[in-house]
mmCIF file of C-alpha atoms in Angstrom:
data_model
loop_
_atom_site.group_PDB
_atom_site.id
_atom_site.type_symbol
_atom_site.label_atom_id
_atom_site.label_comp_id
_atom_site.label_asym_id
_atom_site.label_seq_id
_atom_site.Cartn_x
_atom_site.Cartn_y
_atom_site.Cartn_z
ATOM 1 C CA UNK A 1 63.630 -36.027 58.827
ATOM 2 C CA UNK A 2 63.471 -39.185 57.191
ATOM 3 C CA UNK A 3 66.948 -41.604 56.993
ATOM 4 C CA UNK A 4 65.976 -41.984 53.371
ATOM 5 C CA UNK A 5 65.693 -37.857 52.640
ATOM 6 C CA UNK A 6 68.889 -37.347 54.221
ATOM 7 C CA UNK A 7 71.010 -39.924 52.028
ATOM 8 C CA UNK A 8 69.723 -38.345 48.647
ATOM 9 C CA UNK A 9 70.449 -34.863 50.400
ATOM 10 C CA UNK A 10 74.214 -36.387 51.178
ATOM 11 C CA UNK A 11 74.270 -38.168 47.866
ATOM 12 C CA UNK A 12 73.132 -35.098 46.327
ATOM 13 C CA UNK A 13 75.790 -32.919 47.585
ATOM 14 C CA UNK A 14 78.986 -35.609 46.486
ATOM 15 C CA UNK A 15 77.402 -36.277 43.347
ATOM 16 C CA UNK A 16 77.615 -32.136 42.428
ATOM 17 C CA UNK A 17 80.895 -32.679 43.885
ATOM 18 C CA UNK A 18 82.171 -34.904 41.801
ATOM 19 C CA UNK A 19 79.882 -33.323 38.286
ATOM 20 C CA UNK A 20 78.362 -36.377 37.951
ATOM 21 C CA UNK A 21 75.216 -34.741 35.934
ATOM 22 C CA UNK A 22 73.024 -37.742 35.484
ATOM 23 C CA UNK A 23 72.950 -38.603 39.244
ATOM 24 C CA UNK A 24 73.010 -34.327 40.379
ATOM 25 C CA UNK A 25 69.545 -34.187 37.835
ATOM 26 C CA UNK A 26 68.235 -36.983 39.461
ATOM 27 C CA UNK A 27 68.458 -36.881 42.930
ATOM 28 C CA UNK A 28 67.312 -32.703 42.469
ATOM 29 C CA UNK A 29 64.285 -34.000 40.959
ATOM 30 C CA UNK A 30 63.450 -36.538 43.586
ATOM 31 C CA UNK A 31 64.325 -34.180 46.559
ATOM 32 C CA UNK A 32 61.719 -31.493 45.032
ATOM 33 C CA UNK A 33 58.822 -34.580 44.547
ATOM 34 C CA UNK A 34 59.690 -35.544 48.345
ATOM 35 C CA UNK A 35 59.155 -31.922 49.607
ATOM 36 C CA UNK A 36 55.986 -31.117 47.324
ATOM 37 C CA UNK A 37 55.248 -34.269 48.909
ATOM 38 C CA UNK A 38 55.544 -32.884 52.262
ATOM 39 C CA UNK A 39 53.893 -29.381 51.511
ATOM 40 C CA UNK A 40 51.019 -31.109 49.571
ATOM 41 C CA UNK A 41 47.239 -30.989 51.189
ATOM 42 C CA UNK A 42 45.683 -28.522 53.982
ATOM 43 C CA UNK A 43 49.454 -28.977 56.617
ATOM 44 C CA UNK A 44 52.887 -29.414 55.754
ATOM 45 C CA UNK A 45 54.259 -33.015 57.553
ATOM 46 C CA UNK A 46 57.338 -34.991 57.396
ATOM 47 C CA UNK A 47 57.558 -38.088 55.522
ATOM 48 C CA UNK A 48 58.667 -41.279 56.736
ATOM 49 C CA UNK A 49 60.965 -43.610 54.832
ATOM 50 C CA UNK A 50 58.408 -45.477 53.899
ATOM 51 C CA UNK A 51 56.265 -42.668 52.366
ATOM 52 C CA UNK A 52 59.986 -41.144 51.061
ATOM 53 C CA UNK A 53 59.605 -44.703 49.056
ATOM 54 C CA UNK A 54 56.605 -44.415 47.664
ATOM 55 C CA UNK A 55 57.503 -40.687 46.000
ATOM 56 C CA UNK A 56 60.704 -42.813 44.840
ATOM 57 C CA UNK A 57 58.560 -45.433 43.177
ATOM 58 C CA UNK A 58 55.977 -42.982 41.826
ATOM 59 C CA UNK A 59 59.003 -41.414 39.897
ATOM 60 C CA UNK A 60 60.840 -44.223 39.180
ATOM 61 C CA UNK A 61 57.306 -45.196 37.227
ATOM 62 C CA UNK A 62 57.750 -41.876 35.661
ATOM 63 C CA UNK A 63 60.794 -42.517 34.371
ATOM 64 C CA UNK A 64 59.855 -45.938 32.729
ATOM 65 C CA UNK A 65 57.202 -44.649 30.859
ATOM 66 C CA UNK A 66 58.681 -41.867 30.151
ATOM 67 C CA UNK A 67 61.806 -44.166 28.557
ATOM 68 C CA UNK A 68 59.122 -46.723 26.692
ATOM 69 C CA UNK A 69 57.314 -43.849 25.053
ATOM 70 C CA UNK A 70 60.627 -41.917 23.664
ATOM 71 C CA UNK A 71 62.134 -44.863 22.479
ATOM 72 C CA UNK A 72 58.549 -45.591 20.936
ATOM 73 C CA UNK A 73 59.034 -41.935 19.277
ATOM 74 C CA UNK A 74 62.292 -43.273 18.004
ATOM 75 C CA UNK A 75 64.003 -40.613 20.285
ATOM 76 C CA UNK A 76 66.576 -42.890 21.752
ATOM 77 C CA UNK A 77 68.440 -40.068 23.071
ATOM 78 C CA UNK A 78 65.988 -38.610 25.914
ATOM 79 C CA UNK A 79 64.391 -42.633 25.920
ATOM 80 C CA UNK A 80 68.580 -43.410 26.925
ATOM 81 C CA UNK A 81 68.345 -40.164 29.299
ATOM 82 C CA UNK A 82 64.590 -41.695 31.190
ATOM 83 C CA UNK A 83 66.407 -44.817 31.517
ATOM 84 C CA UNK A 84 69.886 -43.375 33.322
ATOM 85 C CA UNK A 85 67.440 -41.606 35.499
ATOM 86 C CA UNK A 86 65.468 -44.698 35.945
ATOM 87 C CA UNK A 87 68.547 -46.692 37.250
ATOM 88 C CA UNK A 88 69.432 -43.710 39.883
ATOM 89 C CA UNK A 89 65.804 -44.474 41.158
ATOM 90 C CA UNK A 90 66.008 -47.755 41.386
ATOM 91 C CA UNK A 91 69.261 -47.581 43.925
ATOM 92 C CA UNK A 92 67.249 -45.791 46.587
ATOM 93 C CA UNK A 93 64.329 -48.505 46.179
ATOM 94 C CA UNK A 94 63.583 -51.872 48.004
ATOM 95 C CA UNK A 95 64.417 -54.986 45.686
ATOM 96 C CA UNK A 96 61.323 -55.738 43.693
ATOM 97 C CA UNK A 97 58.985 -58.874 44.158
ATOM 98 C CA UNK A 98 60.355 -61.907 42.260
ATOM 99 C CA UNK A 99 57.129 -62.979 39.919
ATOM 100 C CA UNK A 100 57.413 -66.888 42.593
ATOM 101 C CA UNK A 101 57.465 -63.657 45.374
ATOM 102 C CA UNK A 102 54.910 -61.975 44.439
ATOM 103 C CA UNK A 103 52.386 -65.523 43.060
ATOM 104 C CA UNK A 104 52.835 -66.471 46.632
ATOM 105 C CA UNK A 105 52.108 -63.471 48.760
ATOM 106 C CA UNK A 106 48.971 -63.399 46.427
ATOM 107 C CA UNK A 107 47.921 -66.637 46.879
ATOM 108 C CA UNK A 108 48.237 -66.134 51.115
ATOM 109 C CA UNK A 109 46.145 -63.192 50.709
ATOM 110 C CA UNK A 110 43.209 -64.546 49.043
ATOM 111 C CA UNK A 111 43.087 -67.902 51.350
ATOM 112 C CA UNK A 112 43.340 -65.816 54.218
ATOM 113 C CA UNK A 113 40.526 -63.243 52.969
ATOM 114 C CA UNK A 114 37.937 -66.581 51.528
ATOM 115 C CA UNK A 115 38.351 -64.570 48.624
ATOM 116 C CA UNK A 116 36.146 -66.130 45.539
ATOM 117 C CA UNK A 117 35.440 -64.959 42.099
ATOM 118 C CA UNK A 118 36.952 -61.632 40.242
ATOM 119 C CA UNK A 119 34.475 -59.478 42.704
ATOM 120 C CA UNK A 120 36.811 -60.203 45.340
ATOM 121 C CA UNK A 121 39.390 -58.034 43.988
ATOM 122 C CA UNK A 122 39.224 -55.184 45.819
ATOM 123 C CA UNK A 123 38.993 -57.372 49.159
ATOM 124 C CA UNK A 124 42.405 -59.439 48.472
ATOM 125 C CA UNK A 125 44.171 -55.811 47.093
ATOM 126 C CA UNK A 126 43.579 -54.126 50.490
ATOM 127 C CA UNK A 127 45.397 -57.274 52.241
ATOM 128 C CA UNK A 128 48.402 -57.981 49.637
ATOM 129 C CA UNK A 129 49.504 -53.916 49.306
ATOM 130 C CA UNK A 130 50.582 -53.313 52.564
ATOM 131 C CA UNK A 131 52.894 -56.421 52.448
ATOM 132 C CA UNK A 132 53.938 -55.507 49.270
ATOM 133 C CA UNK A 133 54.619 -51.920 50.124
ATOM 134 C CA UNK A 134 56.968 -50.731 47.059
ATOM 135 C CA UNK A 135 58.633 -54.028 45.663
ATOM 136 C CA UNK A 136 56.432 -54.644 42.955
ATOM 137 C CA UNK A 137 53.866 -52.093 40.878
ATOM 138 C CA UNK A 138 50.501 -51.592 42.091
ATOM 139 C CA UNK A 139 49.658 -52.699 38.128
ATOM 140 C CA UNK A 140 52.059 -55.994 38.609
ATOM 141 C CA UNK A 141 50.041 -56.869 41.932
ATOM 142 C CA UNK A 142 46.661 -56.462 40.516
ATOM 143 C CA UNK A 143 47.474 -58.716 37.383
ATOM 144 C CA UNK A 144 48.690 -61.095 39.756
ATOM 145 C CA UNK A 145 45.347 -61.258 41.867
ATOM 146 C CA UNK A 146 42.690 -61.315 38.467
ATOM 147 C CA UNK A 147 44.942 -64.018 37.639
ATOM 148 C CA UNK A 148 44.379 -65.781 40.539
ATOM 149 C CA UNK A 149 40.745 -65.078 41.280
ATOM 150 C CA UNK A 150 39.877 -66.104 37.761
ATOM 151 C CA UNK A 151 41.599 -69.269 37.504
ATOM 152 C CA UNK A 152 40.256 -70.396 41.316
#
């Protein structure tokens, strides 16, 4: 089992503890993405911490939108509720990319890929995400490299 899995399973269990509701919600609903994680496709596996990250991320996403599109509704309530959730998330997560970060990791990846041209996107993407791996949004990354490979 994953180092990751078992700290939200230990968190889990002292935030019930102490009836901290916000934090008991959350961490229930990340341990059941995590293990529908693991029982998804044709054989049941055990995540890594990395891959324990990237259910994180995917629901820390969730969350975010989830917030934006609430509070869009004027239902600051539930938007207030996404957010608390949100913040839970984000203590299990690697620090996220600084925008100076993230330009430069960019930048390495498309000099060391020759990269030219907005066609080339694809190409630098495959380098930059595994060094990016969860500290910054695949949507972040892939404004950052159009940027980039238009204004070359």
């Amino acid at each position: 089992m994953s180092a990751l899995k078992e700290k939200l399973e230990a968190d889990l269990s002292v935030a019930m503890k102490a009836r901290d509701e916000v934090r008991t919600r959350t961490l229930r609903m990340a341990l059941t993405a995590v293990k529908n994680e693991e029982v998804a496709g044709k054989q049941a596996r055990r995540l890594s911490d990395d891959d324990v990250v990237k259910v994180l991320t995917r629901e820390a996403k969730k969350r975010r939108e989830a917030a934006q599109a609430f509070a869009d509704a004027g239902r600051t309530e539930q938007a207030q509720a996404e957010r608390d959730e949100h913040e839970v998330l984000d203590g299990y997560l690697p620090a996220q990319l600084s925008d100076v970060e993230l330009t430069a990791l960019v930048a390495d990846a498309i000099a060391e890929t020759g990269a030219e041209g907005p066609r080339a996107m694809g190409q630098v993407m495959k380098v930059v995400n595994p060094k990016v791996a969860g500290r910054a949004e695949g949507g972040r990354v892939a404004a950052e490299v159009k940027r980039q490979l238009t204004s070359a």
